[in-house]
Amino acid sequence: MKNKSVSKGLMFCVMLTLALVIQVNAGFAQKQSFDFQKSFIQSFNYPDELRSACTPTFTNLLISVSSKGQVEDMLISDSASDSFKNAFNLMKGSLDTSALKSIIAVNKLKSCNIIMPIFYVYASDYCTNTFEPIGYLSENYLLFNGHSMHKLSFNLKPVMISLYKPVH
């Protein structure tokens, strides 16, 4: 029982630290990230199976930047469900990456990653079940295809989407 409370306390401290790092780094993210975030929000359709099961998603988008300062690839962290990853893979080609080019150029980013945290949560009137957001952030939050990042990262401001009950 004691290990469980220590584990919860440790997880809380880790998540609080992560939230503070994201908040501080978000303050330094360029305004151009708004255009990329807007493109993501407009292009991505949250999977119906997650929506109907009231399953929130707490994940990261990893954008690999080459040694020439070009976007090489984009991956969703392992904390996301397979259906979320599949939905992302279907739409990632339609994302407007021109805003990323501007961020890369302004910050002279090369051989690094850009991280954009993504949070899909439910409004209080949407679901009857409740959840503790801290429980959804796992050790997989910073893993991508089973691997941790080995490059420096430039953090964008998080995308936070609150899902509301559909109006009938």
Short mmCIF file of C-alpha atoms in Angstrom, two decimals:
data_model
loop_
_atom_site.label_atom_id
_atom_site.label_comp_id
_atom_site.label_asym_id
_atom_site.label_seq_id
_atom_site.Cartn_x
_atom_site.Cartn_y
_atom_site.Cartn_z
CA MET A 1 0.00 0.00 0.00
CA LYS A 2 2.85 2.35 0.85
CA ASN A 3 4.53 1.71 -2.53
CA LYS A 4 1.31 2.64 -4.32
CA SER A 5 1.09 6.02 -2.58
CA VAL A 6 4.81 6.65 -3.15
CA SER A 7 4.33 5.72 -6.82
CA LYS A 8 1.37 8.10 -7.15
CA GLY A 9 3.34 10.85 -5.44
CA LEU A 10 6.33 10.28 -7.69
CA MET A 11 4.11 10.25 -10.80
CA PHE A 12 2.51 13.51 -9.63
CA CYS A 13 5.94 15.13 -9.19
CA VAL A 14 7.09 13.93 -12.61
CA MET A 15 3.92 15.23 -14.27
CA LEU A 16 4.11 18.56 -12.44
CA THR A 17 7.72 18.97 -13.57
CA LEU A 18 6.78 18.04 -17.15
CA ALA A 19 3.89 20.52 -17.12
CA LEU A 20 6.19 23.29 -15.88
CA VAL A 21 8.81 22.49 -18.54
CA ILE A 22 6.13 22.55 -21.24
CA GLN A 23 4.73 25.84 -19.91
CA VAL A 24 8.15 27.51 -19.77
CA ASN A 25 9.20 26.22 -23.19
CA ALA A 26 5.84 27.15 -24.67
CA GLY A 27 6.61 30.75 -23.75
CA PHE A 28 9.61 30.61 -26.06
CA ALA A 29 7.82 28.90 -28.96
CA GLN A 30 7.44 31.12 -31.98
CA LYS A 31 4.10 32.61 -33.01
CA GLN A 32 4.35 30.65 -36.28
CA SER A 33 3.51 27.49 -34.34
CA PHE A 34 -0.10 28.70 -34.15
CA ASP A 35 -0.50 28.17 -37.90
CA PHE A 36 0.83 24.62 -37.65
CA GLN A 37 -1.37 23.86 -34.64
CA LYS A 38 -4.38 25.26 -36.48
CA SER A 39 -3.58 22.99 -39.43
CA PHE A 40 -3.39 20.00 -37.08
CA ILE A 41 -6.70 20.80 -35.38
CA GLN A 42 -8.50 21.35 -38.68
CA SER A 43 -7.07 18.23 -40.35
CA PHE A 44 -7.26 15.66 -37.54
CA ASN A 45 -10.45 13.73 -36.83
CA TYR A 46 -10.46 12.26 -33.35
CA PRO A 47 -11.32 8.56 -33.74
CA ASP A 48 -14.99 7.73 -33.13
CA GLU A 49 -14.10 4.68 -31.04
CA LEU A 50 -12.13 6.86 -28.61
CA ARG A 51 -14.83 9.52 -28.57
CA SER A 52 -17.66 7.05 -27.89
CA ALA A 53 -15.65 5.29 -25.16
CA CYS A 54 -14.78 8.66 -23.54
CA THR A 55 -11.07 7.88 -23.86
CA PRO A 56 -8.86 10.96 -23.58
CA THR A 57 -5.48 11.14 -25.30
CA PHE A 58 -2.29 12.64 -23.90
CA THR A 59 0.51 12.33 -26.44
CA ASN A 60 3.31 14.12 -28.25
CA LEU A 61 3.94 14.81 -31.89
CA LEU A 62 7.63 14.36 -32.69
CA ILE A 63 8.81 16.25 -35.77
CA SER A 64 12.29 15.19 -36.89
CA VAL A 65 14.42 17.95 -38.38
CA SER A 66 17.32 16.92 -40.64
CA SER A 67 20.88 18.26 -40.66
CA LYS A 68 19.75 20.49 -43.54
CA GLY A 69 16.90 21.99 -41.49
CA GLN A 70 14.09 20.14 -43.25
CA VAL A 71 11.18 18.16 -41.82
CA GLU A 72 12.10 14.48 -42.17
CA ASP A 73 9.25 12.70 -40.42
CA MET A 74 6.45 13.07 -37.89
CA LEU A 75 5.54 10.47 -35.27
CA ILE A 76 3.01 10.22 -32.45
CA SER A 77 4.35 9.02 -29.08
CA ASP A 78 3.63 5.53 -27.83
CA SER A 79 1.22 6.87 -25.20
CA ALA A 80 -1.46 7.24 -27.92
CA SER A 81 -3.74 4.38 -28.87
CA ASP A 82 -3.29 2.58 -32.19
CA SER A 83 -6.51 4.14 -33.49
CA PHE A 84 -5.18 7.64 -32.71
CA LYS A 85 -1.86 6.83 -34.44
CA ASN A 86 -3.68 5.40 -37.47
CA ALA A 87 -5.90 8.50 -37.75
CA PHE A 88 -2.78 10.68 -37.55
CA ASN A 89 -0.94 8.66 -40.20
CA LEU A 90 -3.92 9.04 -42.55
CA MET A 91 -3.87 12.84 -42.29
CA LYS A 92 -0.22 13.77 -41.67
CA GLY A 93 0.41 14.36 -45.38
CA SER A 94 -2.25 17.08 -45.38
CA LEU A 95 -0.65 19.12 -42.57
CA ASP A 96 0.56 22.58 -43.50
CA THR A 97 4.27 22.34 -42.69
CA SER A 98 5.15 25.77 -44.09
CA ALA A 99 4.80 27.22 -40.57
CA LEU A 100 7.33 24.64 -39.37
CA LYS A 101 9.77 25.79 -42.05
CA SER A 102 9.54 29.28 -40.61
CA ILE A 103 10.14 28.05 -37.04
CA ILE A 104 13.10 25.96 -38.23
CA ALA A 105 14.63 28.92 -40.09
CA VAL A 106 14.09 31.52 -37.34
CA ASN A 107 15.56 29.25 -34.66
CA LYS A 108 18.25 27.76 -36.93
CA LEU A 109 17.13 24.23 -36.04
CA LYS A 110 19.17 21.37 -37.47
CA SER A 111 19.57 17.73 -36.46
CA CYS A 112 16.98 18.05 -33.71
CA ASN A 113 13.34 17.38 -32.90
CA ILE A 114 10.34 19.60 -32.51
CA ILE A 115 7.86 18.37 -29.90
CA MET A 116 4.20 19.40 -29.84
CA PRO A 117 2.19 18.02 -26.89
CA ILE A 118 -1.37 17.03 -27.83
CA PHE A 119 -4.18 16.69 -25.27
CA TYR A 120 -7.71 15.57 -26.13
CA VAL A 121 -9.95 15.77 -23.05
CA TYR A 122 -13.68 15.69 -22.41
CA ALA A 123 -15.84 18.50 -21.09
CA SER A 124 -17.47 17.68 -17.77
CA ASP A 125 -20.90 17.24 -19.38
CA TYR A 126 -19.67 14.85 -22.09
CA CYS A 127 -18.94 11.60 -20.26
CA THR A 128 -20.49 9.99 -17.26
CA ASN A 129 -17.26 8.32 -16.22
CA THR A 130 -14.52 10.37 -14.65
CA PHE A 131 -10.79 9.98 -14.92
CA GLU A 132 -7.66 11.37 -13.39
CA PRO A 133 -5.60 12.99 -16.16
CA ILE A 134 -2.40 12.15 -14.31
CA GLY A 135 -3.15 8.45 -14.76
CA TYR A 136 -3.17 8.79 -18.54
CA LEU A 137 0.37 10.09 -18.77
CA SER A 138 2.62 7.09 -18.83
CA GLU A 139 6.25 6.24 -19.34
CA ASN A 140 5.33 5.89 -23.04
CA TYR A 141 4.60 9.62 -23.24
CA LEU A 142 8.15 10.32 -24.42
CA LEU A 143 8.71 7.09 -26.39
CA PHE A 144 8.33 6.92 -30.16
CA ASN A 145 8.10 3.44 -31.73
CA GLY A 146 9.58 2.07 -28.52
CA HIS A 147 12.58 4.40 -28.56
CA SER A 148 13.38 7.48 -26.51
CA MET A 149 14.56 10.69 -28.12
CA HIS A 150 18.32 11.09 -28.60
CA LYS A 151 18.32 14.62 -30.00
CA LEU A 152 17.68 18.01 -28.49
CA SER A 153 14.09 19.19 -28.78
CA PHE A 154 12.41 22.49 -29.48
CA ASN A 155 9.01 22.54 -27.77
CA LEU A 156 5.92 24.07 -29.32
CA LYS A 157 2.95 25.21 -27.32
CA PRO A 158 0.59 22.29 -26.54
CA VAL A 159 -2.55 21.64 -28.54
CA MET A 160 -5.44 21.24 -26.08
CA ILE A 161 -8.79 20.15 -27.45
CA SER A 162 -11.82 19.81 -25.24
CA LEU A 163 -14.45 17.48 -26.67
CA TYR A 164 -18.04 18.52 -26.03
CA LYS A 165 -21.26 16.56 -26.13
CA PRO A 166 -22.77 16.64 -29.62
CA VAL A 167 -25.90 18.74 -29.98
CA HIS A 168 -28.82 16.66 -31.27
#
